[in-house]
Amino acid sequence: MTTTMSLAPGSSDGALLASVVYIVDDDEDVRQSLGSLLRSVGHRVEVFSSPLEFVDSKRDNIPSCLILDVRLRGENGLAFQQAIVKIAPHIPILFITGYPDVEMSVKAMKAGAMDFFSKPFREQDMLDAVTQALRRDAERLSFESSTADLRSRYGSLTPKERDVLEFVLAGLLNKQIADEMHVSEITIKLHRGQVMRKMAARSVVELVRQAQVLDVKPRASTRRP
C-alpha cells in the first residue's frame, strides 16, 4: 500500500517544491513516524512495505531520494541497493537500520549510499540528510536537462557548421578555416555566425565549454605552419 501526500503550502526552504521522498521499510510504525516527520516540514512522501512495491510503483522524473531499511522481512536492503541500479540508477539512498555493524555500513557507503543511520536517530540529522539528497538529485536532473538541450542544439548544426566548430575549437582563425575547407572567408564567417546562434553561445569561451560537455573534439589543421 502506498501513501502519497502533496507538498504543503507555505513550506520552508528545507523542502523542494517538486520532489518526493520514498520510504521502504517493513515496519509500519517506522513508515508512519518517518513519513509524518518528513511531511511536517513539507516534503511529499511515498511509503512502501517492500522493495517489490517500490519497483512496481510509478515514479515521476523529479528530484527524489530513497530511505531504505537494511533488514527487510525476507529481503536484504543491501542486495536491493544493487538491484535498484537497473530501475533508478541515480537515486540517492539513505539507509536506516536497528542492527548496525561497521561492515554493513561500509558496504552500503561503498555501493553509493549517501548516509547510514542507526535507529534511533536524531530527527534533525535525517531531515538534513534528506534535504542534501534532494538537492543533489535536483542538480543532477538540471544538468541532464541542460545537456539534452545542448545535444539538441548541436544536432541542428549542418555538417559544414560542425566542421567549422571543430576548427574554431582548435583555435584557427576564419582565414585559416577557409583555407582548410577550400571556401571563401565570408562563407566561414556566415557558418561561424550560424554555429554561435544555433548553440546559443555568447562567446568562443562559452562555445568551448559547450563542446567539452558534448565531448566534441577540436580538429587540427592539416596545413603546415
PDB file of C-alpha atoms in Angstrom:
ATOM      1  CA  MET A   1       0.000   0.000   0.000  1.00  0.00           C
ATOM      2  CA  THR A   2       1.397   3.394  -0.984  1.00  0.00           C
ATOM      3  CA  THR A   3       0.615   6.664   0.738  1.00  0.00           C
ATOM      4  CA  THR A   4       1.130   9.933  -1.128  1.00  0.00           C
ATOM      5  CA  MET A   5       0.748  13.492   0.079  1.00  0.00           C
ATOM      6  CA  SER A   6       1.394  16.668  -1.868  1.00  0.00           C
ATOM      7  CA  LEU A   7       3.678  19.355  -0.598  1.00  0.00           C
ATOM      8  CA  ALA A   8       2.066  21.547   1.989  1.00  0.00           C
ATOM      9  CA  PRO A   9       1.543  25.201   1.059  1.00  0.00           C
ATOM     10  CA  GLY A  10       3.987  27.670   2.543  1.00  0.00           C
ATOM     11  CA  SER A  11       6.642  25.040   3.174  1.00  0.00           C
ATOM     12  CA  SER A  12      10.098  26.067   4.314  1.00  0.00           C
ATOM     13  CA  ASP A  13      13.261  26.179   2.230  1.00  0.00           C
ATOM     14  CA  GLY A  14      14.121  22.712   3.565  1.00  0.00           C
ATOM     15  CA  ALA A  15      11.637  21.088   1.177  1.00  0.00           C
ATOM     16  CA  LEU A  16      11.962  21.245  -2.575  1.00  0.00           C
ATOM     17  CA  LEU A  17       8.715  22.261  -4.231  1.00  0.00           C
ATOM     18  CA  ALA A  18       8.648  19.425  -6.776  1.00  0.00           C
ATOM     19  CA  SER A  19      10.337  16.484  -5.095  1.00  0.00           C
ATOM     20  CA  VAL A  20       9.473  13.230  -3.377  1.00  0.00           C
ATOM     21  CA  VAL A  21      10.939  11.090  -0.609  1.00  0.00           C
ATOM     22  CA  TYR A  22      10.406   7.327  -0.884  1.00  0.00           C
ATOM     23  CA  ILE A  23      10.473   5.160   2.222  1.00  0.00           C
ATOM     24  CA  VAL A  24      10.877   1.374   2.049  1.00  0.00           C
ATOM     25  CA  ASP A  25      10.508  -0.321   5.440  1.00  0.00           C
ATOM     26  CA  ASP A  26       8.532  -3.388   6.503  1.00  0.00           C
ATOM     27  CA  ASP A  27       7.799  -1.845   9.917  1.00  0.00           C
ATOM     28  CA  GLU A  28       4.527   0.095   9.723  1.00  0.00           C
ATOM     29  CA  ASP A  29       5.350   2.171  12.797  1.00  0.00           C
ATOM     30  CA  VAL A  30       8.611   3.307  11.219  1.00  0.00           C
ATOM     31  CA  ARG A  31       6.880   4.137   7.936  1.00  0.00           C
ATOM     32  CA  GLN A  32       4.249   6.210   9.714  1.00  0.00           C
ATOM     33  CA  SER A  33       6.577   8.058  12.088  1.00  0.00           C
ATOM     34  CA  LEU A  34       9.203   8.787   9.450  1.00  0.00           C
ATOM     35  CA  GLY A  35       6.547   9.781   6.941  1.00  0.00           C
ATOM     36  CA  SER A  36       4.948  12.138   9.470  1.00  0.00           C
ATOM     37  CA  LEU A  37       8.308  13.699  10.279  1.00  0.00           C
ATOM     38  CA  LEU A  38       9.063  14.435   6.644  1.00  0.00           C
ATOM     39  CA  ARG A  39       5.574  15.709   5.864  1.00  0.00           C
ATOM     40  CA  SER A  40       5.761  18.032   8.862  1.00  0.00           C
ATOM     41  CA  VAL A  41       8.395  20.090   7.033  1.00  0.00           C
ATOM     42  CA  GLY A  42       6.531  19.988   3.728  1.00  0.00           C
ATOM     43  CA  HIS A  43       8.010  17.000   1.907  1.00  0.00           C
ATOM     44  CA  ARG A  44       5.909  14.846  -0.372  1.00  0.00           C
ATOM     45  CA  VAL A  45       6.284  11.265   0.834  1.00  0.00           C
ATOM     46  CA  GLU A  46       5.501   7.845  -0.616  1.00  0.00           C
ATOM     47  CA  VAL A  47       5.877   4.777   1.603  1.00  0.00           C
ATOM     48  CA  PHE A  48       6.272   1.099   0.707  1.00  0.00           C
ATOM     49  CA  SER A  49       6.383  -2.038   2.828  1.00  0.00           C
ATOM     50  CA  SER A  50       8.691  -3.915   0.460  1.00  0.00           C
ATOM     51  CA  PRO A  51      11.187  -3.329  -2.353  1.00  0.00           C
ATOM     52  CA  LEU A  52       8.765  -5.027  -4.769  1.00  0.00           C
ATOM     53  CA  GLU A  53       6.118  -2.395  -4.065  1.00  0.00           C
ATOM     54  CA  PHE A  54       8.646   0.306  -4.779  1.00  0.00           C
ATOM     55  CA  VAL A  55       9.786  -1.355  -8.015  1.00  0.00           C
ATOM     56  CA  ASP A  56       6.195  -1.709  -9.226  1.00  0.00           C
ATOM     57  CA  SER A  57       5.292   1.901  -8.429  1.00  0.00           C
ATOM     58  CA  LYS A  58       5.144   4.743 -10.933  1.00  0.00           C
ATOM     59  CA  ARG A  59       7.845   7.313 -10.209  1.00  0.00           C
ATOM     60  CA  ASP A  60       7.877  10.873 -11.505  1.00  0.00           C
ATOM     61  CA  ASN A  61      11.026  12.289 -13.059  1.00  0.00           C
ATOM     62  CA  ILE A  62      11.560  14.821 -10.275  1.00  0.00           C
ATOM     63  CA  PRO A  63      14.192  15.192  -7.538  1.00  0.00           C
ATOM     64  CA  SER A  64      13.858  12.247  -5.164  1.00  0.00           C
ATOM     65  CA  CYS A  65      15.646  10.139  -2.601  1.00  0.00           C
ATOM     66  CA  LEU A  66      15.077   6.736  -1.051  1.00  0.00           C
ATOM     67  CA  ILE A  67      15.136   5.901   2.652  1.00  0.00           C
ATOM     68  CA  LEU A  68      15.732   2.162   2.808  1.00  0.00           C
ATOM     69  CA  ASP A  69      15.819  -0.246   5.743  1.00  0.00           C
ATOM     70  CA  VAL A  70      18.779  -2.617   5.649  1.00  0.00           C
ATOM     71  CA  ARG A  71      16.913  -5.591   7.113  1.00  0.00           C
ATOM     72  CA  LEU A  72      13.571  -6.228   5.443  1.00  0.00           C
ATOM     73  CA  ARG A  73      11.296  -9.198   6.003  1.00  0.00           C
ATOM     74  CA  GLY A  74      12.647 -11.931   3.726  1.00  0.00           C
ATOM     75  CA  GLU A  75      14.797  -9.444   1.802  1.00  0.00           C
ATOM     76  CA  ASN A  76      18.105  -7.668   2.131  1.00  0.00           C
ATOM     77  CA  GLY A  77      18.287  -3.910   1.711  1.00  0.00           C
ATOM     78  CA  LEU A  78      21.920  -4.033   0.628  1.00  0.00           C
ATOM     79  CA  ALA A  79      21.090  -6.557  -2.102  1.00  0.00           C
ATOM     80  CA  PHE A  80      18.206  -4.356  -3.218  1.00  0.00           C
ATOM     81  CA  GLN A  81      20.625  -1.438  -3.401  1.00  0.00           C
ATOM     82  CA  GLN A  82      22.471  -3.360  -6.120  1.00  0.00           C
ATOM     83  CA  ALA A  83      19.268  -4.241  -7.975  1.00  0.00           C
ATOM     84  CA  ILE A  84      17.931  -0.687  -7.890  1.00  0.00           C
ATOM     85  CA  VAL A  85      20.667   0.430 -10.277  1.00  0.00           C
ATOM     86  CA  LYS A  86      18.564  -1.007 -13.100  1.00  0.00           C
ATOM     87  CA  ILE A  87      15.385   0.930 -12.297  1.00  0.00           C
ATOM     88  CA  ALA A  88      16.595   4.118 -10.608  1.00  0.00           C
ATOM     89  CA  PRO A  89      20.372   4.249 -11.052  1.00  0.00           C
ATOM     90  CA  HIS A  90      20.912   7.774  -9.754  1.00  0.00           C
ATOM     91  CA  ILE A  91      18.527   7.982  -6.805  1.00  0.00           C
ATOM     92  CA  PRO A  92      20.322   8.956  -3.555  1.00  0.00           C
ATOM     93  CA  ILE A  93      19.853   6.275  -0.885  1.00  0.00           C
ATOM     94  CA  LEU A  94      19.763   6.815   2.868  1.00  0.00           C
ATOM     95  CA  PHE A  95      19.972   3.572   4.845  1.00  0.00           C
ATOM     96  CA  ILE A  96      18.374   3.021   8.245  1.00  0.00           C
ATOM     97  CA  THR A  97      18.831   0.002  10.493  1.00  0.00           C
ATOM     98  CA  GLY A  98      18.156  -1.184  14.018  1.00  0.00           C
ATOM     99  CA  TYR A  99      21.042  -3.653  13.873  1.00  0.00           C
ATOM    100  CA  PRO A 100      24.096  -1.695  12.744  1.00  0.00           C
ATOM    101  CA  ASP A 101      27.590  -3.009  12.269  1.00  0.00           C
ATOM    102  CA  VAL A 102      30.668  -1.446  10.729  1.00  0.00           C
ATOM    103  CA  GLU A 103      30.941  -3.927   7.858  1.00  0.00           C
ATOM    104  CA  MET A 104      27.325  -3.307   6.852  1.00  0.00           C
ATOM    105  CA  SER A 105      27.715   0.470   6.808  1.00  0.00           C
ATOM    106  CA  VAL A 106      30.980   0.246   4.877  1.00  0.00           C
ATOM    107  CA  LYS A 107      29.345  -1.942   2.211  1.00  0.00           C
ATOM    108  CA  ALA A 108      26.432   0.454   1.875  1.00  0.00           C
ATOM    109  CA  MET A 109      28.629   3.532   1.530  1.00  0.00           C
ATOM    110  CA  LYS A 110      30.987   1.840  -0.928  1.00  0.00           C
ATOM    111  CA  ALA A 111      27.975   0.916  -3.058  1.00  0.00           C
ATOM    112  CA  GLY A 112      26.998   4.577  -3.258  1.00  0.00           C
ATOM    113  CA  ALA A 113      24.694   5.205  -0.294  1.00  0.00           C
ATOM    114  CA  MET A 114      24.628   8.846   0.814  1.00  0.00           C
ATOM    115  CA  ASP A 115      24.215   8.131   4.508  1.00  0.00           C
ATOM    116  CA  PHE A 116      23.684   5.357   7.051  1.00  0.00           C
ATOM    117  CA  PHE A 117      21.506   5.856  10.153  1.00  0.00           C
ATOM    118  CA  SER A 118      21.225   3.620  13.193  1.00  0.00           C
ATOM    119  CA  LYS A 119      17.854   3.583  14.951  1.00  0.00           C
ATOM    120  CA  PRO A 120      17.046   5.597  16.930  1.00  0.00           C
ATOM    121  CA  PHE A 121      18.450   8.564  15.018  1.00  0.00           C
ATOM    122  CA  ARG A 122      18.145  12.308  15.572  1.00  0.00           C
ATOM    123  CA  GLU A 123      15.244  13.690  13.569  1.00  0.00           C
ATOM    124  CA  GLN A 124      17.195  16.771  12.512  1.00  0.00           C
ATOM    125  CA  ASP A 125      20.031  14.609  11.191  1.00  0.00           C
ATOM    126  CA  MET A 126      17.566  12.745   8.979  1.00  0.00           C
ATOM    127  CA  LEU A 127      15.904  15.957   7.786  1.00  0.00           C
ATOM    128  CA  ASP A 128      19.287  17.458   6.916  1.00  0.00           C
ATOM    129  CA  ALA A 129      20.321  14.321   5.025  1.00  0.00           C
ATOM    130  CA  VAL A 130      17.063  14.262   3.055  1.00  0.00           C
ATOM    131  CA  THR A 131      17.454  17.925   2.106  1.00  0.00           C
ATOM    132  CA  GLN A 132      21.003  17.302   0.916  1.00  0.00           C
ATOM    133  CA  ALA A 133      19.940  14.206  -1.061  1.00  0.00           C
ATOM    134  CA  LEU A 134      17.082  16.033  -2.795  1.00  0.00           C
ATOM    135  CA  ARG A 135      19.298  18.958  -3.707  1.00  0.00           C
ATOM    136  CA  ARG A 136      21.918  16.637  -5.163  1.00  0.00           C
ATOM    137  CA  ASP A 137      19.299  14.875  -7.260  1.00  0.00           C
ATOM    138  CA  ALA A 138      17.856  18.225  -8.362  1.00  0.00           C
ATOM    139  CA  GLU A 139      21.319  19.287  -9.544  1.00  0.00           C
ATOM    140  CA  ARG A 140      21.693  16.023 -11.467  1.00  0.00           C
ATOM    141  CA  LEU A 141      18.336  16.421 -13.206  1.00  0.00           C
ATOM    142  CA  SER A 142      19.107  20.050 -14.051  1.00  0.00           C
ATOM    143  CA  PHE A 143      22.445  19.040 -15.571  1.00  0.00           C
ATOM    144  CA  GLU A 144      20.842  16.229 -17.576  1.00  0.00           C
ATOM    145  CA  SER A 145      18.159  18.587 -18.854  1.00  0.00           C
ATOM    146  CA  SER A 146      20.641  21.250 -19.924  1.00  0.00           C
ATOM    147  CA  THR A 147      22.861  18.621 -21.554  1.00  0.00           C
ATOM    148  CA  ALA A 148      19.914  17.212 -23.513  1.00  0.00           C
ATOM    149  CA  ASP A 149      19.095  20.724 -24.737  1.00  0.00           C
ATOM    150  CA  LEU A 150      22.726  21.239 -25.709  1.00  0.00           C
ATOM    151  CA  ARG A 151      22.764  17.983 -27.694  1.00  0.00           C
ATOM    152  CA  SER A 152      19.596  19.057 -29.474  1.00  0.00           C
ATOM    153  CA  ARG A 153      21.231  22.349 -30.459  1.00  0.00           C
ATOM    154  CA  TYR A 154      24.354  20.553 -31.647  1.00  0.00           C
ATOM    155  CA  GLY A 155      22.155  18.197 -33.658  1.00  0.00           C
ATOM    156  CA  SER A 156      20.723  21.190 -35.531  1.00  0.00           C
ATOM    157  CA  LEU A 157      24.144  22.067 -36.985  1.00  0.00           C
ATOM    158  CA  THR A 158      24.803  21.185 -40.620  1.00  0.00           C
ATOM    159  CA  PRO A 159      27.877  19.046 -41.442  1.00  0.00           C
ATOM    160  CA  LYS A 160      29.783  22.137 -42.616  1.00  0.00           C
ATOM    161  CA  GLU A 161      28.841  24.037 -39.469  1.00  0.00           C
ATOM    162  CA  ARG A 162      30.176  21.154 -37.386  1.00  0.00           C
ATOM    163  CA  ASP A 163      33.418  21.279 -39.365  1.00  0.00           C
ATOM    164  CA  VAL A 164      33.722  24.992 -38.653  1.00  0.00           C
ATOM    165  CA  LEU A 165      33.005  24.374 -34.967  1.00  0.00           C
ATOM    166  CA  GLU A 166      35.808  21.820 -34.740  1.00  0.00           C
ATOM    167  CA  PHE A 167      38.269  24.182 -36.403  1.00  0.00           C
ATOM    168  CA  VAL A 168      37.194  27.011 -34.082  1.00  0.00           C
ATOM    169  CA  LEU A 169      37.834  24.709 -31.124  1.00  0.00           C
ATOM    170  CA  ALA A 170      41.340  24.163 -32.483  1.00  0.00           C
ATOM    171  CA  GLY A 171      41.918  27.918 -32.342  1.00  0.00           C
ATOM    172  CA  LEU A 172      42.014  28.543 -36.092  1.00  0.00           C
ATOM    173  CA  LEU A 173      41.128  31.967 -37.471  1.00  0.00           C
ATOM    174  CA  ASN A 174      38.447  32.442 -40.124  1.00  0.00           C
ATOM    175  CA  LYS A 175      41.034  32.752 -42.907  1.00  0.00           C
ATOM    176  CA  GLN A 176      42.772  29.566 -41.798  1.00  0.00           C
ATOM    177  CA  ILE A 177      39.464  27.687 -41.632  1.00  0.00           C
ATOM    178  CA  ALA A 178      38.594  28.974 -45.106  1.00  0.00           C
ATOM    179  CA  ASP A 179      41.884  27.552 -46.414  1.00  0.00           C
ATOM    180  CA  GLU A 180      41.201  24.230 -44.724  1.00  0.00           C
ATOM    181  CA  MET A 181      37.697  23.954 -46.166  1.00  0.00           C
ATOM    182  CA  HIS A 182      38.562  25.498 -49.551  1.00  0.00           C
ATOM    183  CA  VAL A 183      35.857  28.138 -49.328  1.00  0.00           C
ATOM    184  CA  SER A 184      35.815  31.918 -49.007  1.00  0.00           C
ATOM    185  CA  GLU A 185      36.423  33.664 -45.721  1.00  0.00           C
ATOM    186  CA  ILE A 186      32.989  35.288 -45.896  1.00  0.00           C
ATOM    187  CA  THR A 187      31.431  31.812 -46.131  1.00  0.00           C
ATOM    188  CA  ILE A 188      33.261  30.791 -42.951  1.00  0.00           C
ATOM    189  CA  LYS A 189      32.035  33.937 -41.201  1.00  0.00           C
ATOM    190  CA  LEU A 190      28.465  33.009 -42.124  1.00  0.00           C
ATOM    191  CA  HIS A 191      28.896  29.401 -40.934  1.00  0.00           C
ATOM    192  CA  ARG A 192      30.549  30.588 -37.734  1.00  0.00           C
ATOM    193  CA  GLY A 193      27.719  33.008 -37.062  1.00  0.00           C
ATOM    194  CA  GLN A 194      25.206  30.190 -37.531  1.00  0.00           C
ATOM    195  CA  VAL A 195      27.147  27.994 -35.121  1.00  0.00           C
ATOM    196  CA  MET A 196      27.122  30.675 -32.443  1.00  0.00           C
ATOM    197  CA  ARG A 197      23.414  31.355 -32.983  1.00  0.00           C
ATOM    198  CA  LYS A 198      22.287  27.721 -33.007  1.00  0.00           C
ATOM    199  CA  MET A 199      24.415  26.839 -29.991  1.00  0.00           C
ATOM    200  CA  ALA A 200      23.239  29.998 -28.187  1.00  0.00           C
ATOM    201  CA  ALA A 201      26.864  30.705 -27.302  1.00  0.00           C
ATOM    202  CA  ARG A 202      27.677  34.295 -26.392  1.00  0.00           C
ATOM    203  CA  SER A 203      31.432  33.852 -26.797  1.00  0.00           C
ATOM    204  CA  VAL A 204      34.032  31.409 -28.068  1.00  0.00           C
ATOM    205  CA  VAL A 205      34.854  30.568 -24.443  1.00  0.00           C
ATOM    206  CA  GLU A 206      31.258  29.509 -23.863  1.00  0.00           C
ATOM    207  CA  LEU A 207      31.297  27.540 -27.122  1.00  0.00           C
ATOM    208  CA  VAL A 208      34.416  25.687 -25.957  1.00  0.00           C
ATOM    209  CA  ARG A 209      32.722  24.812 -22.653  1.00  0.00           C
ATOM    210  CA  GLN A 210      29.691  23.504 -24.501  1.00  0.00           C
ATOM    211  CA  ALA A 211      31.919  21.366 -26.710  1.00  0.00           C
ATOM    212  CA  GLN A 212      33.613  19.905 -23.635  1.00  0.00           C
ATOM    213  CA  VAL A 213      30.241  18.865 -22.222  1.00  0.00           C
ATOM    214  CA  LEU A 214      29.321  17.278 -25.565  1.00  0.00           C
ATOM    215  CA  ASP A 215      32.795  15.724 -25.935  1.00  0.00           C
ATOM    216  CA  VAL A 216      33.247  17.397 -29.334  1.00  0.00           C
ATOM    217  CA  LYS A 217      36.948  17.367 -30.183  1.00  0.00           C
ATOM    218  CA  PRO A 218      38.895  20.127 -31.969  1.00  0.00           C
ATOM    219  CA  ARG A 219      40.095  19.389 -35.479  1.00  0.00           C
ATOM    220  CA  ALA A 220      43.752  20.060 -36.027  1.00  0.00           C
ATOM    221  CA  SER A 221      44.935  21.905 -39.096  1.00  0.00           C
ATOM    222  CA  THR A 222      46.196  19.745 -41.960  1.00  0.00           C
ATOM    223  CA  ARG A 223      48.386  22.545 -43.212  1.00  0.00           C
ATOM    224  CA  ARG A 224      51.922  23.193 -42.103  1.00  0.00           C
ATOM    225  CA  PRO A 225      52.595  26.444 -40.247  1.00  0.00           C
TER     226      PRO A 225
END
